[in-house]
Amino acid sequence: MDKVIIFDTTLRDGEQAAGGRLNTQEKLEIARQLAKLGVDVIEAGFPISSPGDFEAVSLVAKEVREPVICALARAKAEDIDRAWESVQGAANPRIHVFLSASDVHLLYQLKKSRKEILETSRDTVARAKKYTSDIEFSPMDASRTDPEYLYQILEAVIDAGATTVNIPDTVGYAIPGEFGKLIKGIFNKVPNIHRAVVSVHCHNDLGLAVANSLESIRQGARQMECTINGIGERAGNASLEEIVMAIKTRSDLFDLTTNINTTQIYKTSRLVSELTGFPVQPNKAIVGANAFRHQSGIHQDGIIKKSITYEIMDPRSIGIPASSLVLGKLSGRHAFKERLAELGYNLSEENLNRAFAVFKELADKKKDVSDKDIESLVAEEQRTVSETYHLDRLQVTCGDRGIPTAAVKLVGPAGQILADAALGTGPVDAVYKAINRLVGVPNMLTEFTVNSVTEGIDAIGEVLIRIESDGITYTGRGADTDVIVASAKAYMNALNRLLAAKKTNGAKARLAEGL
Ligand code: KIV
Ligand code: ZN
């Protein structure tokens, strides 16, 4: 069977999503998980766009050896040189050059002629080719480009050395039948097309990114550009898990495979959601909380008799474990460890001990501890690793007549105990004010959401917040059975990320000044 190359751009286009900032370590963690998932190409970033992006691409290139590591570059010499600098340490480096091709972009944005664009495309691909053999070229806004002109560009860049030509539906404008025709036209009209892999990169503005991608596969495209959970610029990109599971589930139609280890999909989705702070909507295909839940009596009856009646995929095939054990307060360390392993976690002895202690506390409060509770508590434990300030204690008084008051105790960077109290308009406001008095970093809270991890009055509450400082957004998450404590943990998480970013930037600035 023919293979479809899976090109993941979660760390580049995915991170371009408003508010989805990731730090270097988080990018590395996601890249490692993407390698476990089995993606063929990781687009790790856009190195010229910021020193942080350059650093992240370089680190991923050095540490993640299996997949191709790709760096994005505009069709400019300095971008290409910087892209190469960042990926040259990779086992399999790729440079991805892009330049607008549609008349609307040429006329209003670039103010360049078609001839100039064609020449720049060819020349910059030739420049990139001097660095490495693996070159991708994207004529941006291809779906709104005159097809005859698009064919000319593709022929020129393939002659100049492009080994992959990517057809982006940059603004999510295409409709499947029409997009498929464009891909078919490329195979028929570009004389040297057999020397390159045809790729597509679809955005989801009309909710058609996956449909357009699948139609292009039917017409011969063999690289799919996509992101985990479909995150990305505006309405996002085509979702990796949906494309992969469609190819797998409908192999009767596609007769194709991918290198994806589908049992890693669920874990990757959770990790990306956790680190970007973008929750997965419950009805999201493949990875949403309701994707395998059957509510109607008729459906439940069918599932009990034979799952194939209403389930086209086995949840275990995407890594949602079939719960064989229900954990509770009598469960021991061994059962807890086994459950973690089934859920795909392999914790160090020290982290396991800490997680088990938290599990025991939780099991005292909740009768049954579900997989979602366990995932939430492990994520909470991982968030507290490498904190600058740690929340040690919190006490809140509030009520309809009382004045909301919070007393907070933190452990500071040098292990010192810091304590203070504050009044607020509500309990969360009082907690945040008390923390601010101790940490003293100016910021503005821009988003605050609470979700319950499971059902029931004893459920864990997960709080997601975003704060802004110097024009940059930082996400924080916290989980606890007490939502005020979860709110405090989320705030500490966001502040610690802000402080870590400021420390890295400060060090870089001192380095640049030669201090
Ligand atoms: O959407 C787009 O056109 C892109 C290109 C850089 C490939 O992201
Ligand atoms: Zn894009």
Short mmCIF file of C-alpha atoms and ligand atoms in Angstrom, two decimals:
data_model
loop_
_atom_site.label_atom_id
_atom_site.label_comp_id
_atom_site.label_asym_id
_atom_site.label_seq_id
_atom_site.Cartn_x
_atom_site.Cartn_y
_atom_site.Cartn_z
CA MET A 1 0.00 0.00 0.00
CA ASP A 2 1.09 3.53 -0.78
CA LYS A 3 2.04 5.77 2.19
CA VAL A 4 0.83 9.25 3.04
CA ILE A 5 3.48 11.48 4.64
CA ILE A 6 2.20 13.16 7.79
CA PHE A 7 3.67 16.65 8.20
CA ASP A 8 2.82 18.08 11.59
CA THR A 9 2.81 21.86 11.98
CA THR A 10 1.44 22.08 15.54
CA LEU A 11 4.62 23.85 16.67
CA ARG A 12 4.50 26.40 13.83
CA ASP A 13 1.01 27.06 12.40
CA GLY A 14 -0.59 25.58 15.56
CA GLU A 15 1.36 27.94 17.76
CA GLN A 16 0.29 30.84 15.51
CA ALA A 17 -3.23 30.44 16.97
CA ALA A 18 -4.14 33.49 19.03
CA GLY A 19 -2.98 32.97 22.62
CA GLY A 20 -1.27 29.63 21.99
CA ARG A 21 2.24 30.52 23.09
CA LEU A 22 4.59 27.69 24.04
CA ASN A 23 8.00 27.99 25.64
CA THR A 24 11.09 26.14 24.36
CA GLN A 25 10.85 23.24 26.80
CA GLU A 26 7.15 22.78 26.04
CA LYS A 27 7.92 22.71 22.31
CA LEU A 28 10.56 20.07 22.89
CA GLU A 29 8.14 17.99 24.97
CA ILE A 30 5.53 18.14 22.20
CA ALA A 31 8.14 17.35 19.52
CA ARG A 32 9.23 14.26 21.47
CA GLN A 33 5.63 13.11 21.72
CA LEU A 34 5.08 13.77 17.99
CA ALA A 35 8.07 11.52 17.28
CA LYS A 36 6.46 8.80 19.43
CA LEU A 37 3.25 9.32 17.51
CA GLY A 38 5.24 8.57 14.36
CA VAL A 39 4.83 11.77 12.32
CA ASP A 40 7.19 11.89 9.33
CA VAL A 41 7.91 15.63 9.42
CA ILE A 42 7.81 18.14 12.30
CA GLU A 43 7.63 21.78 11.29
CA ALA A 44 9.29 23.08 14.44
CA GLY A 45 8.95 26.83 13.88
CA PHE A 46 9.70 29.96 11.90
CA PRO A 47 13.26 30.75 13.06
CA ILE A 48 13.58 34.33 11.78
CA SER A 49 10.37 35.37 13.52
CA SER A 50 11.92 35.52 17.02
CA PRO A 51 14.98 34.40 19.00
CA GLY A 52 12.65 32.06 20.96
CA ASP A 53 11.53 30.33 17.76
CA PHE A 54 15.12 30.00 16.57
CA GLU A 55 16.15 28.45 19.87
CA ALA A 56 13.21 26.02 19.88
CA VAL A 57 13.84 24.83 16.30
CA SER A 58 17.55 24.34 17.04
CA LEU A 59 16.79 22.36 20.19
CA VAL A 60 14.19 20.15 18.50
CA ALA A 61 16.61 19.57 15.59
CA LYS A 62 19.30 18.44 18.02
CA GLU A 63 17.13 16.30 20.28
CA VAL A 64 14.49 14.70 18.08
CA ARG A 65 16.30 12.47 15.61
CA GLU A 66 13.73 10.25 13.90
CA PRO A 67 11.44 12.60 11.91
CA VAL A 68 12.46 15.22 9.38
CA ILE A 69 12.77 18.56 11.18
CA CYS A 70 11.56 21.46 9.08
CA ALA A 71 12.08 25.22 9.49
CA LEU A 72 9.88 27.79 7.76
CA ALA A 73 11.34 30.71 5.78
CA ARG A 74 9.93 33.52 3.67
CA ALA A 75 11.43 33.71 0.18
CA LYS A 76 14.22 35.97 1.46
CA ALA A 77 17.92 35.24 1.72
CA GLU A 78 18.15 36.15 5.43
CA ASP A 79 15.18 33.90 6.31
CA ILE A 80 16.67 30.96 4.47
CA ASP A 81 20.09 31.40 6.06
CA ARG A 82 18.51 31.63 9.52
CA ALA A 83 16.30 28.60 8.85
CA TRP A 84 19.35 26.57 7.86
CA GLU A 85 21.29 27.75 10.94
CA SER A 86 18.51 26.38 13.12
CA VAL A 87 18.00 22.97 11.45
CA GLN A 88 21.52 22.12 10.38
CA GLY A 89 21.97 19.95 13.49
CA ALA A 90 19.01 17.73 12.59
CA ALA A 91 19.47 14.15 11.43
CA ASN A 92 17.05 14.95 8.57
CA PRO A 93 16.74 18.71 8.00
CA ARG A 94 14.26 20.44 5.68
CA ILE A 95 13.84 24.10 4.69
CA HIS A 96 10.31 25.19 3.80
CA VAL A 97 10.18 28.34 1.65
CA PHE A 98 6.89 30.18 1.06
CA LEU A 99 5.80 33.12 -1.07
CA SER A 100 2.35 34.41 -2.00
CA ALA A 101 1.13 33.52 -5.49
CA SER A 102 -2.44 34.83 -5.79
CA ASP A 103 -3.12 38.09 -7.63
CA VAL A 104 -4.93 39.46 -4.61
CA HIS A 105 -1.78 39.06 -2.48
CA LEU A 106 0.53 40.28 -5.27
CA LEU A 107 -1.55 43.38 -5.94
CA TYR A 108 -2.50 44.51 -2.43
CA GLN A 109 0.16 43.08 -0.17
CA LEU A 110 3.43 42.51 -2.02
CA LYS A 111 2.92 44.99 -4.88
CA LYS A 112 4.96 42.75 -7.17
CA SER A 113 4.37 41.37 -10.66
CA ARG A 114 3.81 37.69 -11.43
CA LYS A 115 7.20 37.63 -13.18
CA GLU A 116 9.01 38.96 -10.09
CA ILE A 117 7.28 36.42 -7.83
CA LEU A 118 8.16 33.55 -10.13
CA GLU A 119 11.82 34.59 -10.25
CA THR A 120 12.05 35.10 -6.49
CA SER A 121 10.44 31.70 -5.88
CA ARG A 122 12.95 29.97 -8.15
CA ASP A 123 15.98 31.89 -6.84
CA THR A 124 15.23 31.38 -3.16
CA VAL A 125 14.61 27.65 -3.63
CA ALA A 126 17.99 27.48 -5.42
CA ARG A 127 19.59 29.28 -2.46
CA ALA A 128 18.04 26.85 0.06
CA LYS A 129 19.12 23.91 -2.09
CA LYS A 130 22.77 24.87 -1.51
CA TYR A 131 22.25 24.04 2.15
CA THR A 132 20.28 20.79 1.98
CA SER A 133 18.66 18.48 -0.53
CA ASP A 134 15.25 18.40 1.21
CA ILE A 135 13.41 21.57 0.13
CA GLU A 136 9.70 22.33 0.31
CA PHE A 137 8.07 25.24 -1.48
CA SER A 138 4.59 26.71 -0.80
CA PRO A 139 2.91 29.17 -3.16
CA MET A 140 0.82 30.88 -0.50
CA ASP A 141 -2.92 31.32 -1.17
CA ALA A 142 -2.66 28.69 -3.93
CA SER A 143 -6.39 27.93 -3.89
CA ARG A 144 -7.08 31.54 -5.02
CA THR A 145 -4.23 31.60 -7.54
CA ASP A 146 -4.76 31.40 -11.31
CA PRO A 147 -4.07 27.66 -11.92
CA GLU A 148 -2.06 28.31 -15.11
CA TYR A 149 0.27 30.64 -13.18
CA LEU A 150 0.45 28.14 -10.31
CA TYR A 151 1.63 25.40 -12.72
CA GLN A 152 4.42 27.70 -13.94
CA ILE A 153 5.62 28.43 -10.41
CA LEU A 154 5.60 24.74 -9.49
CA GLU A 155 7.56 23.77 -12.58
CA ALA A 156 10.15 26.49 -11.88
CA VAL A 157 10.68 25.59 -8.21
CA ILE A 158 10.93 21.87 -8.95
CA ASP A 159 13.58 22.68 -11.57
CA ALA A 160 15.37 24.76 -8.93
CA GLY A 161 15.42 21.80 -6.52
CA ALA A 162 12.14 21.68 -4.54
CA THR A 163 11.44 18.08 -3.53
CA THR A 164 8.01 18.81 -2.04
CA VAL A 165 5.52 21.29 -3.45
CA ASN A 166 2.83 22.25 -1.00
CA ILE A 167 -0.55 23.64 -2.08
CA PRO A 168 -1.91 25.81 0.74
CA ASP A 169 -5.55 26.74 1.07
CA THR A 170 -4.29 29.62 3.19
CA VAL A 171 -7.63 31.28 3.90
CA GLY A 172 -9.77 28.12 3.99
CA TYR A 173 -11.67 29.14 0.86
CA ALA A 174 -11.68 25.89 -1.11
CA ILE A 175 -14.53 23.40 -1.52
CA PRO A 176 -13.54 19.71 -1.78
CA GLY A 177 -14.54 19.02 -5.41
CA GLU A 178 -12.87 22.19 -6.62
CA PHE A 179 -9.71 21.67 -4.53
CA GLY A 180 -9.45 18.08 -5.81
CA LYS A 181 -9.67 19.41 -9.37
CA LEU A 182 -6.80 21.81 -8.67
CA ILE A 183 -4.61 18.94 -7.43
CA LYS A 184 -5.57 16.80 -10.42
CA GLY A 185 -4.70 19.72 -12.73
CA ILE A 186 -1.26 19.97 -11.11
CA PHE A 187 -0.55 16.30 -11.87
CA ASN A 188 -1.74 16.74 -15.45
CA LYS A 189 -0.20 20.10 -16.28
CA VAL A 190 3.14 20.39 -14.46
CA PRO A 191 5.60 18.46 -16.62
CA ASN A 192 8.19 17.69 -13.90
CA ILE A 193 5.68 16.99 -11.10
CA HIS A 194 6.87 13.35 -10.80
CA ARG A 195 10.13 14.74 -9.30
CA ALA A 196 8.34 16.16 -6.23
CA VAL A 197 5.88 15.06 -3.57
CA VAL A 198 2.60 16.97 -3.78
CA SER A 199 1.47 18.19 -0.38
CA VAL A 200 -1.58 20.11 0.86
CA HIS A 201 -2.04 22.52 3.75
CA CYS A 202 -5.69 23.32 4.44
CA HIS A 203 -7.19 25.87 6.82
CA ASN A 204 -10.57 25.43 8.42
CA ASP A 205 -12.36 28.76 7.91
CA LEU A 206 -15.35 27.00 6.33
CA GLY A 207 -14.94 23.84 8.40
CA LEU A 208 -13.65 21.98 5.32
CA ALA A 209 -9.92 21.56 6.06
CA VAL A 210 -10.07 17.79 6.57
CA ALA A 211 -12.54 17.25 3.71
CA ASN A 212 -10.28 19.20 1.33
CA SER A 213 -7.20 17.29 2.52
CA LEU A 214 -8.89 13.91 2.01
CA GLU A 215 -10.12 14.86 -1.45
CA SER A 216 -6.60 15.88 -2.43
CA ILE A 217 -5.32 12.45 -1.32
CA ARG A 218 -7.82 10.89 -3.69
CA GLN A 219 -6.30 12.98 -6.47
CA GLY A 220 -2.72 11.90 -5.70
CA ALA A 221 -1.39 14.26 -2.97
CA ARG A 222 0.89 12.28 -0.66
CA GLN A 223 1.83 14.74 2.10
CA MET A 224 -0.76 16.08 4.53
CA GLU A 225 0.05 19.19 6.57
CA CYS A 226 -1.97 19.19 9.77
CA THR A 227 -1.96 19.91 13.50
CA ILE A 228 -2.95 18.09 16.67
CA ASN A 229 -6.53 18.98 17.67
CA GLY A 230 -6.69 21.08 14.47
CA ILE A 231 -5.24 24.14 16.22
CA GLY A 232 -3.80 26.93 14.09
CA GLU A 233 -4.20 30.38 12.64
CA ARG A 234 -7.86 31.64 12.92
CA ALA A 235 -10.21 28.63 12.68
CA GLY A 236 -7.21 26.33 12.64
CA ASN A 237 -5.63 23.75 10.34
CA ALA A 238 -6.71 20.30 9.22
CA SER A 239 -6.69 18.03 12.25
CA LEU A 240 -4.04 15.30 12.20
CA GLU A 241 -6.12 12.79 14.14
CA GLU A 242 -9.10 13.19 11.82
CA ILE A 243 -7.04 12.75 8.64
CA VAL A 244 -5.16 9.76 10.00
CA MET A 245 -8.23 7.99 11.37
CA ALA A 246 -10.17 8.63 8.16
CA ILE A 247 -7.36 7.01 6.13
CA LYS A 248 -7.27 4.08 8.56
CA THR A 249 -10.99 3.59 9.06
CA ARG A 250 -11.77 3.94 5.35
CA SER A 251 -8.80 2.00 4.03
CA ASP A 252 -11.36 0.24 1.80
CA LEU A 253 -11.69 3.55 -0.05
CA PHE A 254 -8.22 5.09 0.21
CA ASP A 255 -6.07 1.94 0.12
CA LEU A 256 -3.32 3.93 1.85
CA THR A 257 -1.44 3.87 5.14
CA THR A 258 0.53 6.27 7.35
CA ASN A 259 3.40 5.75 9.78
CA ILE A 260 1.26 6.98 12.67
CA ASN A 261 1.03 4.86 15.81
CA THR A 262 -2.62 5.69 16.37
CA THR A 263 -2.56 4.48 20.00
CA GLN A 264 -0.53 7.64 20.80
CA ILE A 265 -3.19 10.00 19.42
CA TYR A 266 -5.17 10.54 22.61
CA LYS A 267 -2.08 11.18 24.72
CA THR A 268 -0.69 13.65 22.16
CA SER A 269 -4.01 15.47 22.01
CA ARG A 270 -4.11 15.85 25.81
CA LEU A 271 -0.53 17.06 25.95
CA VAL A 272 -1.07 19.70 23.27
CA SER A 273 -4.28 20.86 24.92
CA GLU A 274 -2.56 21.02 28.31
CA LEU A 275 0.47 22.97 27.11
CA THR A 276 -1.25 25.37 24.70
CA GLY A 277 -4.20 25.95 27.04
CA PHE A 278 -6.70 25.24 24.24
CA PRO A 279 -9.38 22.89 25.55
CA VAL A 280 -10.70 20.22 23.18
CA GLN A 281 -14.41 20.72 22.49
CA PRO A 282 -16.45 17.74 23.84
CA ASN A 283 -17.91 16.86 20.42
CA LYS A 284 -14.54 17.04 18.61
CA ALA A 285 -14.13 14.03 16.31
CA ILE A 286 -11.71 11.33 17.54
CA VAL A 287 -10.40 13.06 20.70
CA GLY A 288 -13.40 14.93 22.17
CA ALA A 289 -14.75 13.75 25.55
CA ASN A 290 -18.01 12.63 23.90
CA ALA A 291 -16.45 11.06 20.79
CA PHE A 292 -17.06 7.54 22.12
CA ARG A 293 -19.94 8.15 24.54
CA HIS A 294 -23.35 6.83 23.61
CA GLN A 295 -26.30 8.60 25.20
CA SER A 296 -29.35 7.28 23.38
CA GLY A 297 -30.89 4.06 24.70
CA ILE A 298 -31.10 2.52 21.23
CA HIS A 299 -27.41 3.19 20.62
CA GLN A 300 -26.42 1.85 24.05
CA ASP A 301 -28.45 -1.30 23.38
CA GLY A 302 -26.64 -1.79 20.04
CA ILE A 303 -23.20 -1.19 21.57
CA ILE A 304 -23.83 -3.77 24.29
CA LYS A 305 -24.87 -6.33 21.67
CA LYS A 306 -22.04 -5.59 19.23
CA SER A 307 -19.91 -2.44 19.28
CA ILE A 308 -19.72 -2.27 15.48
CA THR A 309 -23.44 -1.34 15.42
CA TYR A 310 -22.68 2.25 16.44
CA GLU A 311 -18.89 2.48 16.71
CA ILE A 312 -16.79 2.75 13.56
CA MET A 313 -13.51 2.91 15.50
CA ASP A 314 -12.28 1.10 18.58
CA PRO A 315 -11.47 3.76 21.21
CA ARG A 316 -8.42 1.68 22.18
CA SER A 317 -7.00 2.17 18.68
CA ILE A 318 -6.47 5.86 19.46
CA GLY A 319 -5.16 5.13 22.96
CA ILE A 320 -8.27 5.58 25.08
CA PRO A 321 -7.82 2.69 27.46
CA ALA A 322 -10.69 0.35 28.26
CA SER A 323 -11.11 0.83 32.00
CA SER A 324 -10.59 -2.53 33.61
CA LEU A 325 -9.79 -1.19 37.07
CA VAL A 326 -11.66 1.42 39.08
CA LEU A 327 -9.34 3.01 41.57
CA GLY A 328 -10.45 4.17 44.98
CA LYS A 329 -9.09 4.82 48.45
CA LEU A 330 -8.18 1.18 49.02
CA SER A 331 -6.11 0.96 45.83
CA GLY A 332 -2.41 0.48 46.40
CA ARG A 333 0.68 1.94 44.79
CA HIS A 334 1.02 -1.05 42.47
CA ALA A 335 -2.50 -0.69 41.01
CA PHE A 336 -1.94 3.05 40.66
CA LYS A 337 1.34 2.48 38.82
CA GLU A 338 -0.30 -0.08 36.48
CA ARG A 339 -3.10 2.32 35.68
CA LEU A 340 -0.60 5.07 34.90
CA ALA A 341 1.26 2.72 32.56
CA GLU A 342 -1.99 1.82 30.79
CA LEU A 343 -2.65 5.53 30.36
CA GLY A 344 0.80 5.89 28.78
CA TYR A 345 2.64 7.54 31.71
CA ASN A 346 6.05 6.35 32.73
CA LEU A 347 6.96 8.40 35.82
CA SER A 348 10.26 8.41 37.64
CA GLU A 349 10.22 6.87 41.13
CA GLU A 350 10.20 10.34 42.73
CA ASN A 351 7.34 11.63 40.57
CA LEU A 352 5.42 8.42 41.07
CA ASN A 353 5.67 8.81 44.85
CA ARG A 354 4.43 12.39 44.67
CA ALA A 355 1.60 11.49 42.31
CA PHE A 356 0.59 8.57 44.52
CA ALA A 357 0.44 10.80 47.60
CA VAL A 358 -1.84 13.23 45.72
CA PHE A 359 -3.93 10.31 44.45
CA LYS A 360 -4.45 9.10 48.04
CA GLU A 361 -5.59 12.57 49.10
CA LEU A 362 -8.00 12.65 46.15
CA ALA A 363 -9.31 9.16 46.85
CA ASP A 364 -10.18 10.33 50.37
CA LYS A 365 -12.39 13.01 48.87
CA LYS A 366 -13.83 11.05 45.93
CA LYS A 367 -15.33 7.55 45.96
CA ASP A 368 -14.11 6.48 42.53
CA VAL A 369 -11.05 7.95 40.87
CA SER A 370 -11.46 7.88 37.08
CA ASP A 371 -8.83 7.93 34.33
CA LYS A 372 -9.60 11.58 33.69
CA ASP A 373 -8.96 12.37 37.38
CA ILE A 374 -5.63 10.54 37.18
CA GLU A 375 -4.61 12.39 34.01
CA SER A 376 -5.55 15.66 35.65
CA LEU A 377 -3.54 14.98 38.80
CA VAL A 378 -0.46 13.86 36.85
CA ALA A 379 -0.68 17.03 34.74
CA GLU A 380 -0.98 19.08 37.94
CA GLU A 381 2.11 17.39 39.39
CA GLN A 382 4.09 18.02 36.20
CA ARG A 383 3.14 21.70 36.29
CA THR A 384 4.80 22.18 39.67
CA VAL A 385 8.18 20.89 38.44
CA SER A 386 10.68 23.78 37.99
CA GLU A 387 8.47 26.42 39.61
CA THR A 388 10.05 29.67 40.82
CA TYR A 389 7.27 30.24 43.38
CA HIS A 390 5.28 27.37 44.85
CA LEU A 391 1.87 27.65 46.48
CA ASP A 392 2.26 26.20 49.94
CA ARG A 393 -0.93 27.21 51.71
CA LEU A 394 -4.15 29.04 51.03
CA GLN A 395 -7.00 30.09 53.25
CA VAL A 396 -10.06 31.95 52.07
CA THR A 397 -13.09 33.46 53.82
CA CYS A 398 -16.11 34.56 51.83
CA GLY A 399 -19.89 34.59 51.93
CA ASP A 400 -22.84 36.81 51.02
CA ARG A 401 -22.18 39.25 53.92
CA GLY A 402 -18.47 38.72 54.51
CA ILE A 403 -15.59 40.56 52.92
CA PRO A 404 -13.72 38.11 50.71
CA THR A 405 -10.30 37.64 52.29
CA ALA A 406 -7.39 35.43 51.31
CA ALA A 407 -4.24 34.49 53.18
CA VAL A 408 -1.48 32.95 51.08
CA LYS A 409 1.82 31.29 51.88
CA LEU A 410 4.34 30.72 49.09
CA VAL A 411 7.77 29.10 48.91
CA GLY A 412 10.07 31.53 47.10
CA PRO A 413 13.00 30.97 44.71
CA ALA A 414 15.55 30.53 47.51
CA GLY A 415 13.26 28.28 49.53
CA GLN A 416 12.14 31.17 51.74
CA ILE A 417 8.59 31.25 53.13
CA LEU A 418 6.56 34.29 52.06
CA ALA A 419 3.14 35.10 53.47
CA ASP A 420 0.55 37.85 52.99
CA ALA A 421 -3.19 38.49 52.91
CA ALA A 422 -5.56 40.63 50.84
CA LEU A 423 -9.19 41.62 50.45
CA GLY A 424 -10.98 41.30 47.12
CA THR A 425 -14.29 41.67 45.34
CA GLY A 426 -14.62 37.88 45.46
CA PRO A 427 -12.54 34.96 46.74
CA VAL A 428 -10.52 34.52 43.51
CA ASP A 429 -9.83 38.25 43.32
CA ALA A 430 -8.64 38.20 46.96
CA VAL A 431 -6.35 35.21 46.27
CA TYR A 432 -4.83 36.84 43.17
CA LYS A 433 -4.26 40.10 45.03
CA ALA A 434 -2.53 38.30 47.90
CA ILE A 435 -0.29 36.43 45.44
CA ASN A 436 0.47 39.68 43.60
CA ARG A 437 1.65 41.28 46.84
CA LEU A 438 4.22 38.50 47.20
CA VAL A 439 5.35 37.93 43.62
CA GLY A 440 5.06 41.55 42.44
CA VAL A 441 4.97 41.04 38.65
CA PRO A 442 2.56 43.43 36.90
CA ASN A 443 0.10 41.62 34.64
CA MET A 444 -3.50 41.65 33.52
CA LEU A 445 -5.92 38.74 33.74
CA THR A 446 -7.52 38.34 30.29
CA GLU A 447 -9.31 35.01 30.55
CA PHE A 448 -10.64 32.78 33.29
CA THR A 449 -12.55 29.52 32.76
CA VAL A 450 -13.52 26.66 35.03
CA ASN A 451 -14.38 23.18 33.80
CA SER A 452 -15.14 20.03 35.68
CA VAL A 453 -12.98 17.05 34.73
CA THR A 454 -15.73 14.50 35.44
CA GLU A 455 -19.35 14.63 36.49
CA GLY A 456 -20.62 14.81 40.07
CA ILE A 457 -20.38 17.17 42.99
CA ASP A 458 -16.98 15.76 44.02
CA ALA A 459 -15.43 16.32 40.57
CA ILE A 460 -12.02 17.91 40.09
CA GLY A 461 -12.32 21.48 38.82
CA GLU A 462 -9.83 22.55 36.17
CA VAL A 463 -9.14 26.26 35.84
CA LEU A 464 -7.61 27.77 32.73
CA ILE A 465 -6.42 31.37 32.80
CA ARG A 466 -4.51 33.72 30.55
CA ILE A 467 -2.57 36.72 31.77
CA GLU A 468 -0.87 39.40 29.73
CA SER A 469 2.39 41.15 30.48
CA ASP A 470 4.30 43.45 28.07
CA GLY A 471 1.94 42.43 25.26
CA ILE A 472 2.64 38.70 25.68
CA THR A 473 0.01 36.19 26.79
CA TYR A 474 0.83 33.42 29.26
CA THR A 475 -1.47 30.48 29.96
CA GLY A 476 -1.90 28.85 33.34
CA ARG A 477 -3.79 25.77 34.44
CA GLY A 478 -4.63 24.35 37.82
CA ALA A 479 -6.69 21.43 39.04
CA ASP A 480 -8.19 20.65 42.43
CA THR A 481 -11.45 19.47 43.96
CA ASP A 482 -11.68 23.01 45.42
CA VAL A 483 -12.10 25.51 42.56
CA ILE A 484 -10.59 28.38 44.56
CA VAL A 485 -7.45 26.31 45.14
CA ALA A 486 -7.49 25.33 41.42
CA SER A 487 -7.72 29.06 40.57
CA ALA A 488 -4.72 29.83 42.78
CA LYS A 489 -2.72 26.99 41.21
CA ALA A 490 -3.60 28.22 37.70
CA TYR A 491 -2.43 31.72 38.59
CA MET A 492 0.83 30.40 40.05
CA ASN A 493 1.34 28.33 36.88
CA ALA A 494 0.86 31.38 34.62
CA LEU A 495 3.12 33.56 36.82
CA ASN A 496 5.86 30.93 36.88
CA ARG A 497 5.75 30.71 33.08
CA LEU A 498 5.90 34.49 32.82
CA LEU A 499 8.89 34.60 35.18
CA ALA A 500 10.70 31.81 33.30
CA ALA A 501 10.20 33.65 29.98
CA LYS A 502 11.46 36.93 31.47
CA LYS A 503 14.52 35.17 32.88
CA THR A 504 15.38 33.61 29.48
CA ASN A 505 14.86 36.93 27.67
CA GLY A 506 16.94 38.79 30.27
CA ALA A 507 19.79 36.30 29.87
CA LYS A 508 19.62 36.68 26.08
CA ALA A 509 19.65 40.48 26.30
CA ARG A 510 22.71 40.41 28.59
CA LEU A 511 24.42 38.05 26.18
CA ALA A 512 23.63 40.35 23.27
CA GLU A 513 25.08 43.30 25.20
CA GLY A 514 28.24 41.28 25.82
CA LEU A 515 27.81 41.33 29.60
O1 KIV B 1 -1.42 28.82 5.43
C1 KIV B 1 -0.39 28.96 4.77
O2 KIV B 1 -0.39 29.32 3.59
C2 KIV B 1 0.87 28.68 5.45
C3 KIV B 1 2.10 28.64 4.59
C4 KIV B 1 3.26 29.22 5.30
C5 KIV B 1 2.33 27.23 4.15
O3 KIV B 1 0.88 28.45 6.63
ZN ZN B 2 -1.13 27.85 7.35
#
